[in-house]
Each structure stands twice: as C-alpha cells, then as structure tokens.
Short mmCIF file of C-alpha atoms in Angstrom, two decimals:
data_model
loop_
_atom_site.label_atom_id
_atom_site.label_comp_id
_atom_site.label_asym_id
_atom_site.label_seq_id
_atom_site.Cartn_x
_atom_site.Cartn_y
_atom_site.Cartn_z
CA MET B 1 -14.08 -13.96 13.38
CA HIS B 2 -15.92 -17.21 12.89
CA ALA B 3 -17.58 -18.36 9.71
CA PRO B 4 -19.01 -21.85 9.40
CA VAL B 5 -19.62 -23.30 5.97
CA ARG B 6 -22.43 -25.74 5.39
CA ARG B 7 -21.62 -28.91 3.53
CA ARG B 8 -24.55 -28.93 1.09
CA HIS B 9 -26.56 -25.76 1.33
CA THR B 10 -26.28 -22.00 1.18
CA ILE B 11 -28.05 -19.69 3.58
CA ALA B 12 -31.22 -18.27 2.04
CA ALA B 13 -31.18 -14.59 1.28
CA ALA B 14 -34.69 -14.13 2.62
CA ARG B 15 -34.98 -13.27 6.27
CA VAL B 16 -36.65 -15.82 8.53
CA ALA B 17 -37.84 -15.01 11.98
CA ALA B 18 -37.27 -16.94 15.18
CA LEU B 19 -36.78 -20.67 15.09
CA LEU B 20 -36.52 -22.31 18.47
CA LEU B 21 -35.23 -25.87 18.19
CA ALA B 22 -35.73 -27.25 21.63
CA GLY B 23 -37.77 -29.34 23.93
CA ALA B 24 -37.93 -26.70 26.62
CA THR B 25 -40.37 -24.01 27.62
CA LEU B 26 -39.03 -20.65 26.56
CA LEU B 27 -41.00 -17.58 25.58
CA ALA B 28 -39.16 -15.73 22.85
CA PRO B 29 -40.05 -13.10 20.29
CA ALA B 30 -40.63 -14.78 16.98
CA ALA B 31 -38.73 -12.27 14.90
CA PRO B 32 -35.09 -11.90 15.94
CA ALA B 33 -32.19 -11.70 13.53
CA ALA B 34 -32.59 -13.39 10.18
CA GLY B 35 -32.08 -17.11 10.20
CA ALA B 36 -31.54 -17.21 13.94
CA LEU B 37 -31.78 -20.50 15.79
CA LEU B 38 -32.48 -20.02 19.46
CA PRO B 39 -31.00 -22.60 21.87
CA ALA B 40 -33.10 -24.81 24.08
CA GLY B 41 -34.25 -23.62 27.46
CA SER B 42 -34.53 -25.67 30.61
CA THR B 43 -38.26 -26.32 30.97
CA PRO B 44 -40.51 -28.89 29.31
CA ALA B 45 -41.89 -27.03 26.26
CA ALA B 46 -40.86 -24.40 23.74
CA ALA B 47 -43.05 -21.39 23.05
CA ALA B 48 -42.92 -18.47 20.65
CA ARG B 49 -44.96 -15.37 20.12
CA THR B 50 -45.16 -12.71 17.50
CA ALA B 51 -44.35 -9.04 17.89
CA PRO B 52 -45.59 -7.38 21.10
CA GLU B 53 -48.70 -6.00 19.38
CA ASP B 54 -49.87 -9.53 18.57
CA ASP B 55 -51.32 -12.04 21.02
CA VAL B 56 -50.29 -15.13 19.02
CA THR B 57 -48.18 -17.41 21.21
CA TRP B 58 -47.53 -21.11 20.80
CA GLY B 59 -45.15 -23.79 22.02
CA VAL B 60 -43.73 -27.08 20.77
CA ARG B 61 -42.33 -30.10 22.58
CA THR B 62 -41.74 -33.80 22.20
CA ALA B 63 -44.57 -36.16 23.13
CA SER B 64 -44.25 -38.51 26.06
CA GLY B 65 -42.68 -41.80 25.07
CA ALA B 66 -40.26 -44.52 26.05
CA ASP B 67 -37.51 -41.90 26.44
CA GLY B 68 -39.63 -39.72 28.75
CA ALA B 69 -41.83 -36.66 28.46
CA GLU B 70 -39.17 -33.99 28.79
CA ARG B 71 -36.77 -34.84 26.00
CA GLY B 72 -34.67 -31.96 24.74
CA SER B 73 -34.94 -33.19 21.15
CA PHE B 74 -35.90 -36.17 19.03
CA ALA B 75 -33.05 -38.70 18.89
CA PHE B 76 -32.94 -41.78 16.66
CA ASP B 77 -30.35 -44.52 16.22
CA LEU B 78 -31.29 -46.52 13.12
CA ASP B 79 -29.98 -48.86 10.46
CA PRO B 80 -30.04 -47.81 6.80
CA GLY B 81 -33.50 -48.60 5.43
CA ALA B 82 -35.13 -48.55 8.89
CA SER B 83 -37.87 -46.20 10.04
CA ALA B 84 -39.23 -44.78 13.30
CA THR B 85 -42.23 -42.73 14.39
CA ASP B 86 -42.69 -40.05 17.03
CA THR B 87 -45.00 -37.15 17.81
CA LEU B 88 -44.69 -33.38 18.02
CA VAL B 89 -46.96 -31.62 20.50
CA ILE B 90 -48.07 -28.05 19.68
CA ALA B 91 -49.74 -25.84 22.29
CA ASN B 92 -51.72 -22.68 21.45
CA HIS B 93 -51.21 -20.29 24.37
CA GLY B 94 -53.29 -17.53 22.77
CA ASP B 95 -56.97 -16.70 23.03
CA GLN B 96 -57.65 -17.16 19.32
CA PRO B 97 -57.48 -20.22 17.04
CA LEU B 98 -54.05 -20.69 15.49
CA ASP B 99 -53.23 -21.95 12.00
CA LEU B 100 -49.71 -23.33 11.56
CA ASP B 101 -47.80 -25.08 8.79
CA VAL B 102 -45.76 -28.16 9.72
CA TYR B 103 -42.72 -29.42 7.80
CA ALA B 104 -39.21 -30.82 8.26
CA ALA B 105 -35.90 -29.27 7.20
CA ASP B 106 -32.16 -30.02 7.21
CA GLY B 107 -29.99 -28.50 9.91
CA PHE B 108 -26.77 -26.49 9.65
CA THR B 109 -24.47 -24.44 11.89
CA THR B 110 -24.89 -20.67 11.72
CA THR B 111 -22.20 -18.01 11.78
CA SER B 112 -22.85 -17.60 15.51
CA GLY B 113 -22.21 -21.29 16.15
CA GLN B 114 -25.87 -22.22 16.73
CA LEU B 115 -27.92 -24.89 14.99
CA ASP B 116 -30.52 -23.65 12.52
CA VAL B 117 -32.55 -25.26 9.73
CA LEU B 118 -33.10 -24.34 6.11
CA PRO B 119 -35.92 -21.99 5.18
CA ARG B 120 -38.90 -23.72 3.69
CA ALA B 121 -38.07 -22.33 0.25
CA GLU B 122 -34.84 -24.34 0.15
CA THR B 123 -34.90 -28.02 -0.71
CA SER B 124 -33.74 -30.40 2.01
CA THR B 125 -31.77 -33.51 1.03
CA ASP B 126 -31.04 -35.10 4.41
CA VAL B 127 -33.19 -35.44 7.54
CA GLY B 128 -35.58 -32.81 6.21
CA ALA B 129 -36.29 -35.06 3.22
CA TRP B 130 -36.54 -38.25 5.28
CA VAL B 131 -39.18 -36.99 7.75
CA ALA B 132 -42.84 -37.12 6.75
CA PRO B 133 -45.24 -35.23 9.10
CA GLY B 134 -48.70 -36.68 9.45
CA THR B 135 -50.07 -33.37 8.24
CA GLY B 136 -48.66 -30.25 6.63
CA HIS B 137 -51.12 -27.88 8.33
CA VAL B 138 -52.83 -27.78 11.70
CA THR B 139 -55.50 -25.55 13.30
CA ILE B 140 -55.37 -25.37 17.08
CA ALA B 141 -58.16 -23.94 19.20
CA ALA B 142 -57.36 -21.28 21.78
CA GLY B 143 -55.66 -22.79 24.81
CA ALA B 144 -55.63 -26.25 23.24
CA ASN B 145 -52.92 -28.71 22.19
CA ALA B 146 -52.48 -30.65 18.98
CA GLU B 147 -50.35 -33.71 18.28
CA VAL B 148 -48.65 -34.16 14.92
CA PRO B 149 -47.18 -37.63 14.37
CA PHE B 150 -44.31 -38.04 11.92
CA THR B 151 -42.29 -40.86 10.42
CA LEU B 152 -38.55 -40.86 9.83
CA THR B 153 -37.43 -43.28 7.12
CA VAL B 154 -33.70 -43.74 6.57
CA PRO B 155 -32.75 -44.47 2.94
CA GLY B 156 -30.95 -47.73 2.33
CA ASP B 157 -27.91 -45.89 0.98
CA ALA B 158 -27.74 -43.29 3.76
CA THR B 159 -24.24 -42.40 4.90
CA PRO B 160 -23.34 -43.85 8.31
CA GLY B 161 -22.90 -41.28 11.04
CA ASP B 162 -24.76 -38.23 12.29
CA HIS B 163 -27.55 -36.36 10.51
CA VAL B 164 -29.40 -33.37 11.96
CA GLY B 165 -32.60 -31.55 11.10
CA ALA B 166 -35.85 -30.42 12.73
CA ILE B 167 -39.59 -30.69 12.53
CA VAL B 168 -40.86 -27.13 12.29
CA THR B 169 -44.09 -25.23 12.89
CA SER B 170 -44.45 -22.03 10.89
CA LEU B 171 -46.73 -19.00 11.08
CA PRO B 172 -46.44 -17.20 7.74
CA ARG B 173 -47.41 -13.52 7.83
CA PRO B 174 -48.85 -11.65 4.87
CA HIS B 175 -47.08 -8.43 5.84
CA GLN B 176 -43.43 -7.67 5.27
CA GLU B 177 -40.68 -6.32 7.49
CA GLU B 178 -38.07 -4.13 5.83
CA GLY B 179 -39.28 -5.32 2.46
CA VAL B 180 -38.74 -9.02 3.25
CA SER B 181 -41.47 -11.56 3.96
CA VAL B 182 -41.39 -12.82 7.54
CA ASP B 183 -41.96 -16.44 8.51
CA ARG B 184 -42.18 -17.07 12.26
CA ARG B 185 -40.98 -20.58 13.01
CA LEU B 186 -40.67 -22.83 16.01
CA GLY B 187 -39.41 -26.40 15.97
CA VAL B 188 -37.72 -29.30 17.72
CA ARG B 189 -34.38 -30.75 16.69
CA ILE B 190 -34.02 -34.22 15.23
CA HIS B 191 -30.70 -36.01 15.84
CA LEU B 192 -30.25 -39.16 13.77
CA ARG B 193 -27.33 -41.55 13.90
CA VAL B 194 -27.22 -44.06 11.05
CA HIS B 195 -25.56 -47.37 11.90
CA GLY B 196 -22.35 -48.26 10.12
CA ASP B 197 -18.67 -47.50 10.38
CA LEU B 198 -18.21 -44.38 12.48
CA ALA B 199 -15.07 -42.43 11.63
CA PRO B 200 -14.89 -39.19 13.62
CA SER B 201 -12.03 -36.94 12.60
CA VAL B 202 -11.13 -33.28 12.47
CA ALA B 203 -8.56 -31.33 10.49
CA ILE B 204 -6.95 -27.89 10.65
CA GLU B 205 -6.54 -26.22 7.26
CA ASP B 206 -5.00 -23.05 5.84
CA THR B 207 -3.12 -22.05 9.00
CA ARG B 208 -1.49 -18.61 8.83
CA VAL B 209 0.21 -16.17 11.18
CA SER B 210 0.74 -12.42 10.77
CA TYR B 211 2.61 -9.98 13.01
CA ASP B 212 1.93 -6.37 13.97
CA GLY B 213 4.93 -4.89 15.74
CA THR B 214 5.57 -1.63 17.55
CA ALA B 215 7.95 1.26 16.85
CA ASP B 216 10.04 0.22 19.84
CA PRO B 217 11.99 -2.94 18.98
CA PHE B 218 12.31 -3.72 22.70
CA VAL B 219 8.54 -3.94 23.18
CA PRO B 220 6.54 -7.02 22.08
CA GLY B 221 3.84 -6.73 19.45
CA ASP B 222 0.74 -8.70 18.54
CA ALA B 223 0.20 -11.64 16.19
CA THR B 224 -2.94 -13.02 14.58
CA VAL B 225 -3.31 -16.74 13.91
CA SER B 226 -6.02 -17.76 11.43
CA TYR B 227 -7.10 -21.21 10.30
CA THR B 228 -10.10 -23.32 9.33
CA VAL B 229 -11.39 -26.27 11.32
CA ARG B 230 -13.08 -28.97 9.22
CA ASN B 231 -15.14 -31.90 10.44
CA THR B 232 -13.69 -34.51 8.11
CA GLY B 233 -15.49 -37.46 9.72
CA ASN B 234 -19.09 -38.63 9.80
CA VAL B 235 -19.89 -37.76 13.45
CA ARG B 236 -20.84 -34.34 14.76
CA LEU B 237 -18.23 -32.90 17.10
CA SER B 238 -16.97 -29.81 18.89
CA ALA B 239 -13.42 -29.05 20.00
CA GLY B 240 -11.30 -27.15 22.48
CA GLN B 241 -8.46 -25.05 21.09
CA ALA B 242 -4.94 -24.13 22.17
CA VAL B 243 -2.96 -21.50 20.21
CA SER B 244 0.59 -20.27 20.75
CA VAL B 245 3.28 -18.28 18.92
CA ALA B 246 7.02 -18.66 19.56
CA GLY B 247 10.33 -17.61 18.05
CA PRO B 248 13.21 -19.87 17.00
CA PHE B 249 13.79 -22.81 19.36
CA GLY B 250 10.60 -21.93 21.22
CA LEU B 251 11.93 -18.61 22.50
CA GLY B 252 9.45 -15.99 23.71
CA ARG B 253 6.42 -18.28 23.54
CA ALA B 254 3.07 -16.52 23.90
CA ASP B 255 -0.18 -18.46 24.52
CA ALA B 256 -3.65 -17.23 23.62
CA ALA B 257 -7.12 -18.15 24.85
CA ALA B 258 -9.40 -19.34 22.05
CA ALA B 259 -13.13 -20.04 22.31
CA ASP B 260 -14.21 -23.62 21.73
CA VAL B 261 -15.19 -24.68 18.23
CA PRO B 262 -18.98 -25.17 18.28
CA GLU B 263 -20.53 -28.47 17.33
CA LEU B 264 -19.99 -29.02 13.62
CA LEU B 265 -21.92 -31.44 11.48
CA PRO B 266 -20.00 -33.80 9.20
CA GLY B 267 -18.41 -31.83 6.37
CA GLU B 268 -18.87 -28.41 7.97
CA THR B 269 -16.06 -25.91 8.51
CA TRP B 270 -15.43 -23.16 11.05
CA HIS B 271 -13.07 -20.25 10.36
CA VAL B 272 -11.07 -19.01 13.35
CA GLU B 273 -8.93 -15.92 13.97
CA VAL B 274 -7.10 -15.77 17.30
CA PRO B 275 -5.23 -12.63 18.47
CA VAL B 276 -2.01 -13.41 20.34
CA ALA B 277 -0.53 -10.65 22.51
CA HIS B 278 3.05 -10.11 23.74
CA VAL B 279 4.83 -11.65 20.77
CA TRP B 280 8.48 -10.61 20.58
CA PRO B 281 9.92 -9.55 17.21
CA LEU B 282 12.33 -12.47 16.87
CA VAL B 283 12.41 -12.20 13.06
CA HIS B 284 10.95 -15.66 12.44
CA VAL B 285 8.02 -17.03 14.47
CA THR B 286 5.96 -20.23 14.41
CA ALA B 287 2.28 -20.48 15.29
CA THR B 288 0.98 -23.77 16.71
CA VAL B 289 -2.69 -24.78 16.85
CA ALA B 290 -3.93 -27.86 18.73
CA LEU B 291 -7.51 -29.16 18.81
CA SER B 292 -9.05 -31.47 21.42
CA PRO B 293 -12.22 -32.87 19.81
CA ARG B 294 -15.30 -33.70 21.88
CA LEU B 295 -17.97 -36.10 20.65
CA PRO B 296 -21.63 -36.44 21.69
CA ASP B 297 -22.55 -39.53 23.66
CA VAL B 298 -25.09 -41.37 21.55
CA ALA B 299 -26.31 -44.52 23.29
CA GLY B 300 -22.74 -45.35 24.30
CA ARG B 301 -21.73 -45.91 20.68
CA THR B 302 -19.42 -42.95 20.19
CA PRO B 303 -15.85 -44.00 19.34
CA GLY B 304 -12.71 -42.10 20.27
CA VAL B 305 -11.15 -39.46 18.08
CA ASP B 306 -7.60 -38.18 17.73
CA GLY B 307 -6.74 -34.55 18.19
CA ALA B 308 -5.36 -32.36 15.44
CA ARG B 309 -2.29 -30.14 15.31
CA ALA B 310 -1.00 -27.65 12.74
CA THR B 311 1.80 -25.09 12.51
CA ALA B 312 2.52 -22.07 10.35
CA ALA B 313 5.62 -19.90 10.05
CA GLY B 314 5.76 -16.16 9.58
CA TRP B 315 7.97 -13.11 9.95
CA ALA B 316 8.12 -10.95 13.06
CA VAL B 317 10.71 -8.40 12.00
CA PRO B 318 11.72 -5.53 14.34
CA TRP B 319 11.56 -2.98 11.54
CA THR B 320 12.78 -0.05 13.65
CA ALA B 321 15.89 -1.92 14.76
CA LEU B 322 16.38 -3.24 11.25
CA ALA B 323 16.15 0.28 9.83
CA ALA B 324 18.72 1.50 12.37
CA LEU B 325 21.04 -1.36 11.44
CA VAL B 326 20.60 -0.57 7.75
CA LEU B 327 21.47 3.08 8.39
CA LEU B 328 24.54 2.12 10.43
CA ALA B 329 25.62 -0.31 7.75
CA ALA B 330 25.11 2.33 5.07
CA LEU B 331 27.17 4.82 7.11
CA ALA B 332 29.96 2.26 7.58
CA VAL B 333 30.00 1.51 3.86
CA LEU B 334 30.14 5.23 3.08
CA LEU B 335 33.09 5.73 5.43
CA VAL B 336 34.94 2.78 3.93
CA VAL B 337 34.31 4.01 0.38
CA ARG B 338 35.51 7.51 1.23
CA SER B 339 38.63 6.14 2.94
CA ARG B 340 39.43 3.98 -0.06
CA ARG B 341 38.94 6.93 -2.37
CA ARG B 342 41.34 9.04 -0.32
CA ARG B 343 43.92 6.26 -0.36
CA ARG B 344 43.55 5.86 -4.10
CA ALA B 345 43.91 9.64 -4.62
CA GLU B 346 47.07 9.79 -2.47
CA SER B 347 48.53 6.79 -4.26
CA ALA B 348 47.81 8.40 -7.62
CA ARG B 349 49.48 11.67 -6.50
CA VAL B 350 52.62 9.82 -5.39
CA GLU B 351 52.75 7.83 -8.59
CA THR B 352 52.42 11.04 -10.62
CA ALA B 353 55.26 12.70 -8.71
CA VAL B 354 57.54 9.68 -9.12
CA ALA B 355 56.80 9.53 -12.83
CA ALA B 356 57.58 13.22 -13.19
CA ALA B 357 60.92 12.81 -11.38
CA LEU B 358 61.86 9.91 -13.60
CA ARG B 359 61.03 11.87 -16.72
CA GLU B 360 63.18 14.77 -15.51
CA ARG B 361 66.15 12.47 -14.94
CA GLU B 362 65.73 10.97 -18.37
CA ALA B 363 65.60 14.44 -19.92
CA ASP B 364 68.83 15.46 -18.16
CA ALA B 365 70.58 12.35 -19.37
CA GLU B 366 69.50 13.03 -22.95
CA ARG B 367 70.80 16.61 -22.81
CA GLU B 368 74.23 15.46 -21.57
CA ALA B 369 74.42 12.90 -24.32
CA ASP B 370 73.62 15.51 -27.00
CA ALA B 371 76.35 17.98 -25.79
CA GLY B 372 79.31 15.66 -26.64
CA PRO B 373 82.79 15.15 -24.88
CA GLY B 374 84.48 18.21 -23.22
CA ALA B 375 81.64 20.44 -24.04
CA ASP B 376 81.62 21.59 -20.53
CA ALA B 377 85.46 22.34 -20.16
CA GLY B 378 86.09 25.92 -19.03
CA PRO B 379 89.11 28.19 -19.39
CA GLY B 380 90.85 26.65 -16.46
CA ALA B 381 90.27 23.13 -17.56
CA GLU B 382 93.36 20.99 -17.68
CA ALA B 383 94.48 19.56 -20.97
CA GLY B 384 94.18 15.93 -21.41
CA PRO B 385 96.67 13.73 -23.17
CA GLU B 386 95.81 15.21 -26.53
CA GLY B 387 96.60 18.71 -25.23
CA VAL B 388 99.95 17.53 -23.98
CA ASP B 389 100.75 16.11 -27.39
CA ALA B 390 99.85 19.38 -29.05
CA LEU B 391 102.19 21.26 -26.82
CA ALA B 392 104.94 18.80 -27.55
CA GLY B 393 104.64 19.38 -31.29
CA ALA B 394 105.03 23.13 -31.02
CA ALA B 395 108.33 24.86 -32.17
CA PRO B 396 110.95 24.99 -29.41
CA ARG B 397 111.42 28.30 -27.81
CA ALA B 398 115.01 29.88 -28.19
CA THR B 399 116.93 30.30 -25.03
CA PRO B 400 120.06 32.54 -24.95
CA GLU B 401 123.23 30.67 -24.15
CA ARG B 402 125.50 31.87 -21.46
CA GLY B 403 129.15 32.83 -22.37
CA ALA B 404 128.53 33.17 -26.06
#
C-alpha cells in the first residue's frame, strides 16, 4: 500500500475529472477517477474530450520557443525575484465554439504516484500563486487555436530548490455526476527550480516488520516490512528500493522486490508496505531497507545525493514448536514433582517407623525400671548373697551321733 502525503495541502473532497498535465497529444476521457492526473503521451499536444455523448474535445501544448516546439512541460530555472514568460496553446478539436477557464495551481503527488494539481477551489501558495495567465477565460472557435501567455514571477524569499505546478484549462459543467459537480480539466506541467543552495536528501521513517508464520515450524512464513519515505531535501526525487529480512547473524536472509518510489516533491512522504516471502521462524529477525535516490537532470545543476538505510527488529517465533517445547517442559516438571513427592512420602514413612521403634524401646526401658530388683526371679532362681546369709542364720539341724 502506498500513500503519499502532500507537504502543504489536503486533497479536496470534491471530485474533479481528468487533468492531463503534458505536452503530448493524447485523447483521453475527461472524467476518470476523482483527482486523477494522467501522464504525458508521446506526441506534440494534449487533448481531452467529455463523455462519449458530447463532441467537446480540446488539446493543450507548449508554444514554440527557444527550447523547441515539442516540450513535454514548461521548465524554468530562475533566481529569487526573477520572472519569465511563456505561452500555452489551446486547440479546439470540436465543431462548436468552446469556452474554457484558464488558471494555475500547485502540484502534488497522488496516492497512485502520479502528479496532479489542486482543484480550483483550493488556494495555491506555490507555483500556482506565482503564475499569472494573460486571461482567466478564453473562447475558441471550432477547429481553431488560441494562445494564452502567462508570467511566472518568483518571490524574493522563495525557497531554493524545486517547485511544481501547472497551468490548467477547465470546462465546468452545470450538471452533476453522482451528486458531485464535475470540472473537466486539461493542463501542462510547470517545473521551476529556484537558484540557491540545493540540498537533496531522503529519509526512511517508522520502519517496522511483522511476521506471519505457519503451523509447521519447519516451513518458512511471510513477513511484512512497512516504512515511510520522506523527501527531506529541497529537490524533487525518486528512489529505487531494496528490502530484506534475516535472522540472527544474517541467517536465512530473504530478499523482496519493491516498486520504485515515485518522484516526490520536497517535503512529501510515501508510505510503503513490502511483503517478504520465505522468512524462517528464527525467533528474532531484522528487516533492512535501502534506498537509491534518483534526481532529475535540470540544466546540469543537479547535485549528488546519498542513499538512505534503515533497520527494524521483530519477532518470528515458531509458535507450534514453542508450544510443543512448553508441553514437554511442563511434562518434565510434572514428572520431577511427582518423583519428589514420592521420595518425600517414603522418607516420611521411614521416619515414622523409626520414631515408633524408638518410642517402643523407651517404653520397655521404663517398665523395667518401674518393676524393681529381682522382680523377675522365678521359683528356680538362685539365691544371691543375701539368701546365703539367711540360710546361715537359721537354727542348726540335729544330727544323731553314732555310738551314743
């Protein structure tokens, strides 16, 4: 997706019909898409006609001059405060007289990358305000031509560099199309370079990268790199683009083809989104954007310009593989927890049994202590020393004497 942003103006909401800024013969319907600016053709004049049911057809071109009769546009190279004159030639190709308005307007880059000019209802502040047509209205007989001279006066405080606009012929229509007034326009571009310090430059802003992977972690996915190109200098320029996405240390680099940035006027921006295929999910990826600016050759006075480069980092996570790893990790943790629980339970059981055995031994020892000495002697127990003494103290037993 591309979206240029004009430096000073907003696009009018009202629809305008065809505007052909050229110095080439090209028959074109005068009511294409709103605000459209048709590119130049390859023959000496530019012509437009209304809808097929109308016979109104006219053309515009530059007048013959020192630069030739078949100029593609008006081009001026002037100092601040200087002025120049030239002439617009209008040809009525119809069989009826033609009434046209003539005015100048500032130029801008459209969303399609073409040059267009502001609708008449919007106020111009650049070339459109510096050009004064010799007349604001012209009536041309059938099959005839009319010349409209104009003067371009550069303000003394004009910014050095490139300025673009157009001198426009307009055929307003009283009817409406889809509820919007239609103004059929045809004009010739005006390129002005104001003398002074030329400082062409371009910048890449707001670079981002996003990743869209697949369910299979072993299959590459797609990335999208988006950024904004800004003409930060004072010279109109276009640029070639190179976009790539790579993993850590440049692994798995994928390059993408990107259309050239169209010619941007000073201060304009161009939004770019580039799809990049076959990007491997290497967790962390880096997008790289490189611009190769190209400048117009204006009387051999165009200086050089450095290229621009920008990078952006993003995540390219193989979510399927990551989910599998998470599940395996969770299973491993569960097994470890269960094993530790079993070990703790077995240890507790052993400790309980040991404690019970110790308590039993202590209880037995206490019972023996409570019973006292000899409490366990039975009938056949032998007398100790005390028993011997008792027997010794007993009365002697009489024994009959022999021979008495």
